[in-house]
Amino acid sequence: MAAECDIELLVRAARAAGHVALTFRGAAQSWTKDDGTPVSEADLAANEALRTILMGARPGYGWLSEEDGRASGGPLSFIVDPIDGTRAYMRGDTYWTVVAAVLDGGRPVAGVIYRPFVDTLYCARLGGGATRNGRPVHVSGRQELRDARVALPGPLYRDGGFETAGVVRAHNVSSLALRLAKAGEGRLDAVITKSGPHHWDLAAADLFVHEAGGTLTNLSGETLDYAAETTSHGAVFAGTPDLAEPLRRMAARHDAAA
């Protein structure tokens, strides 16, 4: 099965890219892209490491990266973010990750999220469960809103009824993929993102959360299509299933009123 073979390849590539990024720590030059987001020498070097290893092993796969766009291929493709959390990386924070996944059509079948600074590896394979450093993980299973730990934007928390409902706002780490993985491993009960995450931010974490027994959807409850030509998405919910409907409803109501 492709996903079973590819997970080992993804791990090898993510570790190599993480090592490359670590060698630049404190010395990488950076600049601002046309879309206003930062990029550094380390992003490009890590991207090249990923591409060399992944496409070298699977030349028939397609390719989509935050740093060098899209290349067509067969029904299977790689989707990567060489440094998810570039701002954190540039200021010396440790909450950045290397993210890579394999898509079959529009859905992920294998994915890794690697946090190089502390050597933490999140892996998921379709039908194979989700692991953190080799140990199976699961969503929290929480059923009540009160005291639920949710990472979400400050304005949404204050103005969307979450504070009144007793939801506890959790710290938003810089890497979105890592934030979503924390929902998958049960350290958070849920995550609600701002509008605007991209395919490469979400695909690996989407699979990880689902394989951990959770759900990741847009605020209408629909699964995401990573084959779509437009790579950006609206706000996304991820977390334990029993909290999905009430939290999505609250977030959607706030968005509609904004």
PDB file of C-alpha atoms in Angstrom:
ATOM      1  CA  MET A   1       0.000   0.000   0.000  1.00  0.00           C
ATOM      2  CA  ALA A   2       1.381   3.391  -1.022  1.00  0.00           C
ATOM      3  CA  ALA A   3       0.554   5.110   2.272  1.00  0.00           C
ATOM      4  CA  GLU A   4       2.424   2.492   4.295  1.00  0.00           C
ATOM      5  CA  CYS A   5       5.555   2.841   2.172  1.00  0.00           C
ATOM      6  CA  ASP A   6       5.304   6.602   1.930  1.00  0.00           C
ATOM      7  CA  ILE A   7       5.117   7.288   5.660  1.00  0.00           C
ATOM      8  CA  GLU A   8       8.697   6.073   6.110  1.00  0.00           C
ATOM      9  CA  LEU A   9       9.805   8.264   3.213  1.00  0.00           C
ATOM     10  CA  LEU A  10       7.998  11.287   4.681  1.00  0.00           C
ATOM     11  CA  VAL A  11       9.669  10.749   8.045  1.00  0.00           C
ATOM     12  CA  ARG A  12      13.112  10.534   6.469  1.00  0.00           C
ATOM     13  CA  ALA A  13      12.533  13.670   4.421  1.00  0.00           C
ATOM     14  CA  ALA A  14      11.067  15.663   7.316  1.00  0.00           C
ATOM     15  CA  ARG A  15      13.977  14.796   9.585  1.00  0.00           C
ATOM     16  CA  ALA A  16      16.468  15.799   6.889  1.00  0.00           C
ATOM     17  CA  ALA A  17      14.686  19.103   6.267  1.00  0.00           C
ATOM     18  CA  GLY A  18      14.528  19.762   9.997  1.00  0.00           C
ATOM     19  CA  HIS A  19      18.263  19.208  10.290  1.00  0.00           C
ATOM     20  CA  VAL A  20      18.855  21.672   7.458  1.00  0.00           C
ATOM     21  CA  ALA A  21      16.663  24.280   9.142  1.00  0.00           C
ATOM     22  CA  LEU A  22      18.452  23.850  12.461  1.00  0.00           C
ATOM     23  CA  THR A  23      21.821  24.559  10.834  1.00  0.00           C
ATOM     24  CA  PHE A  24      20.581  28.034   9.856  1.00  0.00           C
ATOM     25  CA  ARG A  25      19.308  28.952  13.326  1.00  0.00           C
ATOM     26  CA  GLY A  26      20.118  32.576  14.092  1.00  0.00           C
ATOM     27  CA  ALA A  27      21.879  33.148  10.773  1.00  0.00           C
ATOM     28  CA  ALA A  28      19.234  32.844   8.041  1.00  0.00           C
ATOM     29  CA  GLN A  29      18.467  35.916   5.979  1.00  0.00           C
ATOM     30  CA  SER A  30      14.756  36.613   5.516  1.00  0.00           C
ATOM     31  CA  TRP A  31      12.488  38.779   3.390  1.00  0.00           C
ATOM     32  CA  THR A  32       8.784  39.346   2.764  1.00  0.00           C
ATOM     33  CA  LYS A  33       6.960  37.610  -0.080  1.00  0.00           C
ATOM     34  CA  ASP A  34       4.415  39.332  -2.311  1.00  0.00           C
ATOM     35  CA  ASP A  35       1.584  38.001  -0.141  1.00  0.00           C
ATOM     36  CA  GLY A  36       3.059  39.675   2.944  1.00  0.00           C
ATOM     37  CA  THR A  37       4.280  36.495   4.626  1.00  0.00           C
ATOM     38  CA  PRO A  38       7.909  35.979   5.624  1.00  0.00           C
ATOM     39  CA  VAL A  39      10.341  33.550   4.043  1.00  0.00           C
ATOM     40  CA  SER A  40      13.960  32.806   4.863  1.00  0.00           C
ATOM     41  CA  GLU A  41      16.990  31.068   3.439  1.00  0.00           C
ATOM     42  CA  ALA A  42      16.166  28.205   5.782  1.00  0.00           C
ATOM     43  CA  ASP A  43      12.678  27.774   4.278  1.00  0.00           C
ATOM     44  CA  LEU A  44      14.151  27.442   0.805  1.00  0.00           C
ATOM     45  CA  ALA A  45      16.957  25.107   1.879  1.00  0.00           C
ATOM     46  CA  ALA A  46      14.553  22.869   3.812  1.00  0.00           C
ATOM     47  CA  ASN A  47      12.200  22.885   0.836  1.00  0.00           C
ATOM     48  CA  GLU A  48      15.025  21.740  -1.430  1.00  0.00           C
ATOM     49  CA  ALA A  49      15.872  18.920   0.990  1.00  0.00           C
ATOM     50  CA  LEU A  50      12.255  17.761   0.982  1.00  0.00           C
ATOM     51  CA  ARG A  51      11.949  17.944  -2.780  1.00  0.00           C
ATOM     52  CA  THR A  52      15.235  16.150  -3.423  1.00  0.00           C
ATOM     53  CA  ILE A  53      14.359  13.224  -1.156  1.00  0.00           C
ATOM     54  CA  LEU A  54      10.651  12.926  -1.918  1.00  0.00           C
ATOM     55  CA  MET A  55      10.652  13.493  -5.675  1.00  0.00           C
ATOM     56  CA  GLY A  56      13.873  11.536  -6.024  1.00  0.00           C
ATOM     57  CA  ALA A  57      12.101   8.513  -4.558  1.00  0.00           C
ATOM     58  CA  ARG A  58       8.703   9.095  -6.225  1.00  0.00           C
ATOM     59  CA  PRO A  59       9.316  10.960  -9.507  1.00  0.00           C
ATOM     60  CA  GLY A  60       5.797  10.227 -10.745  1.00  0.00           C
ATOM     61  CA  TYR A  61       4.088  12.027  -7.862  1.00  0.00           C
ATOM     62  CA  GLY A  62       2.769  15.558  -8.088  1.00  0.00           C
ATOM     63  CA  TRP A  63       4.160  18.323  -5.892  1.00  0.00           C
ATOM     64  CA  LEU A  64       2.731  21.285  -3.976  1.00  0.00           C
ATOM     65  CA  SER A  65       4.831  23.421  -1.643  1.00  0.00           C
ATOM     66  CA  GLU A  66       4.341  26.777   0.016  1.00  0.00           C
ATOM     67  CA  GLU A  67       7.736  27.834  -1.318  1.00  0.00           C
ATOM     68  CA  ASP A  68       7.817  26.726  -4.946  1.00  0.00           C
ATOM     69  CA  GLY A  69       4.263  26.118  -6.054  1.00  0.00           C
ATOM     70  CA  ARG A  70       2.702  23.165  -7.819  1.00  0.00           C
ATOM     71  CA  ALA A  71       3.891  20.558 -10.308  1.00  0.00           C
ATOM     72  CA  SER A  72       1.435  18.109 -11.829  1.00  0.00           C
ATOM     73  CA  GLY A  73       1.834  14.368 -11.619  1.00  0.00           C
ATOM     74  CA  GLY A  74      -0.300  11.260 -11.213  1.00  0.00           C
ATOM     75  CA  PRO A  75      -3.166  10.793  -8.752  1.00  0.00           C
ATOM     76  CA  LEU A  76      -0.682  10.771  -5.855  1.00  0.00           C
ATOM     77  CA  SER A  77       1.149  13.929  -4.845  1.00  0.00           C
ATOM     78  CA  PHE A  78       3.288  15.410  -2.094  1.00  0.00           C
ATOM     79  CA  ILE A  79       2.227  18.537  -0.243  1.00  0.00           C
ATOM     80  CA  VAL A  80       4.764  20.227   2.040  1.00  0.00           C
ATOM     81  CA  ASP A  81       5.479  23.233   4.208  1.00  0.00           C
ATOM     82  CA  PRO A  82       9.233  23.239   4.874  1.00  0.00           C
ATOM     83  CA  ILE A  83       8.928  25.540   7.904  1.00  0.00           C
ATOM     84  CA  ASP A  84       5.439  26.006   9.295  1.00  0.00           C
ATOM     85  CA  GLY A  85       5.862  28.939  11.654  1.00  0.00           C
ATOM     86  CA  THR A  86       8.584  30.949   9.923  1.00  0.00           C
ATOM     87  CA  ARG A  87       8.069  33.959  12.200  1.00  0.00           C
ATOM     88  CA  ALA A  88       8.629  31.760  15.254  1.00  0.00           C
ATOM     89  CA  TYR A  89      11.685  30.224  13.623  1.00  0.00           C
ATOM     90  CA  MET A  90      13.188  33.634  12.865  1.00  0.00           C
ATOM     91  CA  ARG A  91      12.746  34.949  16.400  1.00  0.00           C
ATOM     92  CA  GLY A  92      14.335  31.852  17.935  1.00  0.00           C
ATOM     93  CA  ASP A  93      11.114  30.225  19.167  1.00  0.00           C
ATOM     94  CA  THR A  94      10.924  26.415  19.110  1.00  0.00           C
ATOM     95  CA  TYR A  95       7.280  26.116  17.984  1.00  0.00           C
ATOM     96  CA  TRP A  96       7.885  25.581  14.267  1.00  0.00           C
ATOM     97  CA  THR A  97       7.555  22.379  12.299  1.00  0.00           C
ATOM     98  CA  VAL A  98       8.331  20.618   9.044  1.00  0.00           C
ATOM     99  CA  VAL A  99       5.112  19.348   7.474  1.00  0.00           C
ATOM    100  CA  ALA A 100       4.694  16.816   4.665  1.00  0.00           C
ATOM    101  CA  ALA A 101       1.850  14.660   3.393  1.00  0.00           C
ATOM    102  CA  VAL A 102       0.847  12.426   0.514  1.00  0.00           C
ATOM    103  CA  LEU A 103      -2.463  13.138  -1.200  1.00  0.00           C
ATOM    104  CA  ASP A 104      -4.503  10.615  -3.144  1.00  0.00           C
ATOM    105  CA  GLY A 105      -6.826  12.756  -5.198  1.00  0.00           C
ATOM    106  CA  GLY A 106      -7.946  15.460  -2.834  1.00  0.00           C
ATOM    107  CA  ARG A 107      -7.417  13.735   0.498  1.00  0.00           C
ATOM    108  CA  PRO A 108      -4.329  12.889   2.598  1.00  0.00           C
ATOM    109  CA  VAL A 109      -3.324   9.245   3.008  1.00  0.00           C
ATOM    110  CA  ALA A 110      -0.029   9.738   4.881  1.00  0.00           C
ATOM    111  CA  GLY A 111       1.334  12.674   6.817  1.00  0.00           C
ATOM    112  CA  VAL A 112       4.027  13.821   9.227  1.00  0.00           C
ATOM    113  CA  ILE A 113       4.483  16.896  11.391  1.00  0.00           C
ATOM    114  CA  TYR A 114       8.006  17.148  12.757  1.00  0.00           C
ATOM    115  CA  ARG A 115       9.192  19.571  15.444  1.00  0.00           C
ATOM    116  CA  PRO A 116      12.974  19.455  15.018  1.00  0.00           C
ATOM    117  CA  PHE A 117      14.054  21.481  18.037  1.00  0.00           C
ATOM    118  CA  VAL A 118      12.686  18.866  20.460  1.00  0.00           C
ATOM    119  CA  ASP A 119      12.722  15.890  18.037  1.00  0.00           C
ATOM    120  CA  THR A 120       8.965  15.313  18.270  1.00  0.00           C
ATOM    121  CA  LEU A 121       7.345  13.444  15.397  1.00  0.00           C
ATOM    122  CA  TYR A 122       3.621  13.200  14.706  1.00  0.00           C
ATOM    123  CA  CYS A 123       2.659  10.579  12.096  1.00  0.00           C
ATOM    124  CA  ALA A 124      -0.573   9.347  10.561  1.00  0.00           C
ATOM    125  CA  ARG A 125      -1.457   6.852   7.871  1.00  0.00           C
ATOM    126  CA  LEU A 126      -4.940   6.321   6.467  1.00  0.00           C
ATOM    127  CA  GLY A 127      -6.436   3.431   8.417  1.00  0.00           C
ATOM    128  CA  GLY A 128      -3.277   3.101  10.510  1.00  0.00           C
ATOM    129  CA  GLY A 129      -3.972   5.483  13.376  1.00  0.00           C
ATOM    130  CA  ALA A 130      -2.017   8.464  14.653  1.00  0.00           C
ATOM    131  CA  THR A 131       1.165   8.436  16.733  1.00  0.00           C
ATOM    132  CA  ARG A 132       3.408  10.843  18.603  1.00  0.00           C
ATOM    133  CA  ASN A 133       6.983   9.546  18.728  1.00  0.00           C
ATOM    134  CA  GLY A 134       5.689   6.083  17.914  1.00  0.00           C
ATOM    135  CA  ARG A 135       2.969   5.935  20.586  1.00  0.00           C
ATOM    136  CA  PRO A 136      -0.717   5.917  19.607  1.00  0.00           C
ATOM    137  CA  VAL A 137      -2.658   9.066  20.457  1.00  0.00           C
ATOM    138  CA  HIS A 138      -6.340   9.965  20.535  1.00  0.00           C
ATOM    139  CA  VAL A 139      -8.474  13.071  20.804  1.00  0.00           C
ATOM    140  CA  SER A 140      -9.655  14.012  24.278  1.00  0.00           C
ATOM    141  CA  GLY A 141     -13.232  12.763  23.948  1.00  0.00           C
ATOM    142  CA  ARG A 142     -14.501  15.745  25.917  1.00  0.00           C
ATOM    143  CA  GLN A 143     -18.277  16.289  25.718  1.00  0.00           C
ATOM    144  CA  GLU A 144     -18.902  19.519  27.644  1.00  0.00           C
ATOM    145  CA  LEU A 145     -18.103  23.052  26.482  1.00  0.00           C
ATOM    146  CA  ARG A 146     -17.370  24.343  29.972  1.00  0.00           C
ATOM    147  CA  ASP A 147     -13.635  24.073  30.708  1.00  0.00           C
ATOM    148  CA  ALA A 148     -12.940  22.778  27.195  1.00  0.00           C
ATOM    149  CA  ARG A 149      -9.430  23.803  26.120  1.00  0.00           C
ATOM    150  CA  VAL A 150      -9.720  25.478  22.739  1.00  0.00           C
ATOM    151  CA  ALA A 151      -7.081  27.352  20.737  1.00  0.00           C
ATOM    152  CA  LEU A 152      -8.827  30.128  18.819  1.00  0.00           C
ATOM    153  CA  PRO A 153      -8.335  33.784  17.851  1.00  0.00           C
ATOM    154  CA  GLY A 154      -8.698  36.305  20.672  1.00  0.00           C
ATOM    155  CA  PRO A 155     -11.497  38.369  19.070  1.00  0.00           C
ATOM    156  CA  LEU A 156     -13.511  35.211  18.386  1.00  0.00           C
ATOM    157  CA  TYR A 157     -13.073  34.088  21.994  1.00  0.00           C
ATOM    158  CA  ARG A 158     -14.159  37.434  23.424  1.00  0.00           C
ATOM    159  CA  ASP A 159     -16.963  38.287  21.018  1.00  0.00           C
ATOM    160  CA  GLY A 160     -18.241  34.883  19.909  1.00  0.00           C
ATOM    161  CA  GLY A 161     -19.700  33.670  23.203  1.00  0.00           C
ATOM    162  CA  PHE A 162     -16.877  31.261  24.010  1.00  0.00           C
ATOM    163  CA  GLU A 163     -15.785  33.043  27.176  1.00  0.00           C
ATOM    164  CA  THR A 164     -19.390  33.205  28.399  1.00  0.00           C
ATOM    165  CA  ALA A 165     -19.795  29.475  27.711  1.00  0.00           C
ATOM    166  CA  GLY A 166     -16.853  28.704  30.001  1.00  0.00           C
ATOM    167  CA  VAL A 167     -14.452  27.672  27.246  1.00  0.00           C
ATOM    168  CA  VAL A 168     -10.802  28.002  28.286  1.00  0.00           C
ATOM    169  CA  ARG A 169      -8.727  29.756  25.636  1.00  0.00           C
ATOM    170  CA  ALA A 170      -5.485  27.847  25.049  1.00  0.00           C
ATOM    171  CA  HIS A 171      -2.214  29.329  23.820  1.00  0.00           C
ATOM    172  CA  ASN A 172      -1.919  29.559  20.029  1.00  0.00           C
ATOM    173  CA  VAL A 173       1.485  28.161  19.064  1.00  0.00           C
ATOM    174  CA  SER A 174       2.947  29.616  15.876  1.00  0.00           C
ATOM    175  CA  SER A 175       2.861  26.437  13.793  1.00  0.00           C
ATOM    176  CA  LEU A 176      -0.740  25.797  12.785  1.00  0.00           C
ATOM    177  CA  ALA A 177       0.034  22.155  11.995  1.00  0.00           C
ATOM    178  CA  LEU A 178       1.426  21.709  15.515  1.00  0.00           C
ATOM    179  CA  ARG A 179      -1.617  23.406  17.028  1.00  0.00           C
ATOM    180  CA  LEU A 180      -3.900  21.001  15.170  1.00  0.00           C
ATOM    181  CA  ALA A 181      -1.752  18.024  16.161  1.00  0.00           C
ATOM    182  CA  LYS A 182      -2.216  18.992  19.801  1.00  0.00           C
ATOM    183  CA  ALA A 183      -5.957  18.592  19.283  1.00  0.00           C
ATOM    184  CA  GLY A 184      -5.305  15.182  17.751  1.00  0.00           C
ATOM    185  CA  GLU A 185      -3.247  14.021  20.727  1.00  0.00           C
ATOM    186  CA  GLY A 186      -5.799  15.317  23.248  1.00  0.00           C
ATOM    187  CA  ARG A 187      -3.706  18.123  24.731  1.00  0.00           C
ATOM    188  CA  LEU A 188      -6.316  20.491  23.339  1.00  0.00           C
ATOM    189  CA  ASP A 189      -9.987  19.677  23.010  1.00  0.00           C
ATOM    190  CA  ALA A 190     -10.356  21.725  19.829  1.00  0.00           C
ATOM    191  CA  VAL A 191      -8.809  24.315  17.536  1.00  0.00           C
ATOM    192  CA  ILE A 192     -10.613  26.972  15.516  1.00  0.00           C
ATOM    193  CA  THR A 193      -8.449  28.821  13.015  1.00  0.00           C
ATOM    194  CA  LYS A 194      -8.710  32.218  11.432  1.00  0.00           C
ATOM    195  CA  SER A 195      -9.792  32.331   7.811  1.00  0.00           C
ATOM    196  CA  GLY A 196      -6.959  31.810   5.359  1.00  0.00           C
ATOM    197  CA  PRO A 197      -5.040  28.585   6.116  1.00  0.00           C
ATOM    198  CA  HIS A 198      -3.642  26.842   3.049  1.00  0.00           C
ATOM    199  CA  HIS A 199      -3.542  23.258   1.816  1.00  0.00           C
ATOM    200  CA  TRP A 200       0.038  22.815   3.063  1.00  0.00           C
ATOM    201  CA  ASP A 201      -0.869  24.053   6.556  1.00  0.00           C
ATOM    202  CA  LEU A 202      -3.694  21.572   6.924  1.00  0.00           C
ATOM    203  CA  ALA A 203      -3.318  18.328   4.962  1.00  0.00           C
ATOM    204  CA  ALA A 204      -1.015  16.355   7.285  1.00  0.00           C
ATOM    205  CA  ALA A 205      -2.820  17.577  10.397  1.00  0.00           C
ATOM    206  CA  ASP A 206      -6.201  16.771   8.840  1.00  0.00           C
ATOM    207  CA  LEU A 207      -5.225  13.116   8.522  1.00  0.00           C
ATOM    208  CA  PHE A 208      -3.595  13.099  11.962  1.00  0.00           C
ATOM    209  CA  VAL A 209      -6.733  14.434  13.668  1.00  0.00           C
ATOM    210  CA  HIS A 210      -9.031  12.023  11.820  1.00  0.00           C
ATOM    211  CA  GLU A 211      -6.822   9.011  12.545  1.00  0.00           C
ATOM    212  CA  ALA A 212      -6.784  10.060  16.216  1.00  0.00           C
ATOM    213  CA  GLY A 213     -10.578   9.805  16.282  1.00  0.00           C
ATOM    214  CA  GLY A 214     -11.319  13.474  15.722  1.00  0.00           C
ATOM    215  CA  THR A 215     -12.733  15.642  12.987  1.00  0.00           C
ATOM    216  CA  LEU A 216     -11.359  18.501  10.891  1.00  0.00           C
ATOM    217  CA  THR A 217     -13.788  20.462   8.726  1.00  0.00           C
ATOM    218  CA  ASN A 218     -14.768  23.933   7.646  1.00  0.00           C
ATOM    219  CA  LEU A 219     -17.370  25.747   9.754  1.00  0.00           C
ATOM    220  CA  SER A 220     -20.157  24.183   7.672  1.00  0.00           C
ATOM    221  CA  GLY A 221     -18.993  20.719   8.689  1.00  0.00           C
ATOM    222  CA  GLU A 222     -17.576  19.820   5.269  1.00  0.00           C
ATOM    223  CA  THR A 223     -14.308  17.957   4.788  1.00  0.00           C
ATOM    224  CA  LEU A 224     -11.604  19.809   2.879  1.00  0.00           C
ATOM    225  CA  ASP A 225     -10.622  19.155  -0.734  1.00  0.00           C
ATOM    226  CA  TYR A 226      -6.868  19.483  -1.210  1.00  0.00           C
ATOM    227  CA  ALA A 227      -7.138  18.976  -4.966  1.00  0.00           C
ATOM    228  CA  ALA A 228      -8.863  22.355  -5.316  1.00  0.00           C
ATOM    229  CA  GLU A 229      -6.903  24.824  -7.437  1.00  0.00           C
ATOM    230  CA  THR A 230      -7.421  27.575  -4.858  1.00  0.00           C
ATOM    231  CA  THR A 231      -5.172  26.617  -1.957  1.00  0.00           C
ATOM    232  CA  SER A 232      -6.686  28.804   0.777  1.00  0.00           C
ATOM    233  CA  HIS A 233      -9.590  27.897   3.038  1.00  0.00           C
ATOM    234  CA  GLY A 234     -11.975  29.674   5.345  1.00  0.00           C
ATOM    235  CA  ALA A 235     -11.885  29.113   9.087  1.00  0.00           C
ATOM    236  CA  VAL A 236     -11.381  25.486  10.115  1.00  0.00           C
ATOM    237  CA  PHE A 237     -12.479  23.449  13.148  1.00  0.00           C
ATOM    238  CA  ALA A 238     -10.454  20.503  14.440  1.00  0.00           C
ATOM    239  CA  GLY A 239     -10.948  18.455  17.565  1.00  0.00           C
ATOM    240  CA  THR A 240     -12.991  15.955  19.463  1.00  0.00           C
ATOM    241  CA  PRO A 241     -16.282  15.108  17.686  1.00  0.00           C
ATOM    242  CA  ASP A 242     -18.765  15.902  20.467  1.00  0.00           C
ATOM    243  CA  LEU A 243     -17.645  19.539  20.549  1.00  0.00           C
ATOM    244  CA  ALA A 244     -17.650  20.017  16.786  1.00  0.00           C
ATOM    245  CA  GLU A 245     -21.251  21.065  16.213  1.00  0.00           C
ATOM    246  CA  PRO A 246     -21.624  23.608  19.056  1.00  0.00           C
ATOM    247  CA  LEU A 247     -18.197  25.176  18.514  1.00  0.00           C
ATOM    248  CA  ARG A 248     -18.627  25.391  14.742  1.00  0.00           C
ATOM    249  CA  ARG A 249     -22.041  26.968  15.205  1.00  0.00           C
ATOM    250  CA  MET A 250     -20.689  29.616  17.585  1.00  0.00           C
ATOM    251  CA  ALA A 251     -17.775  30.428  15.276  1.00  0.00           C
ATOM    252  CA  ALA A 252     -19.975  30.579  12.165  1.00  0.00           C
ATOM    253  CA  ARG A 253     -22.447  32.887  13.902  1.00  0.00           C
ATOM    254  CA  HIS A 254     -19.612  35.235  14.865  1.00  0.00           C
ATOM    255  CA  ASP A 255     -18.247  35.200  11.296  1.00  0.00           C
ATOM    256  CA  ALA A 256     -21.686  35.976   9.869  1.00  0.00           C
ATOM    257  CA  ALA A 257     -22.087  38.957  12.201  1.00  0.00           C
ATOM    258  CA  ALA A 258     -18.596  40.354  11.542  1.00  0.00           C
TER     259      ALA A 258
END
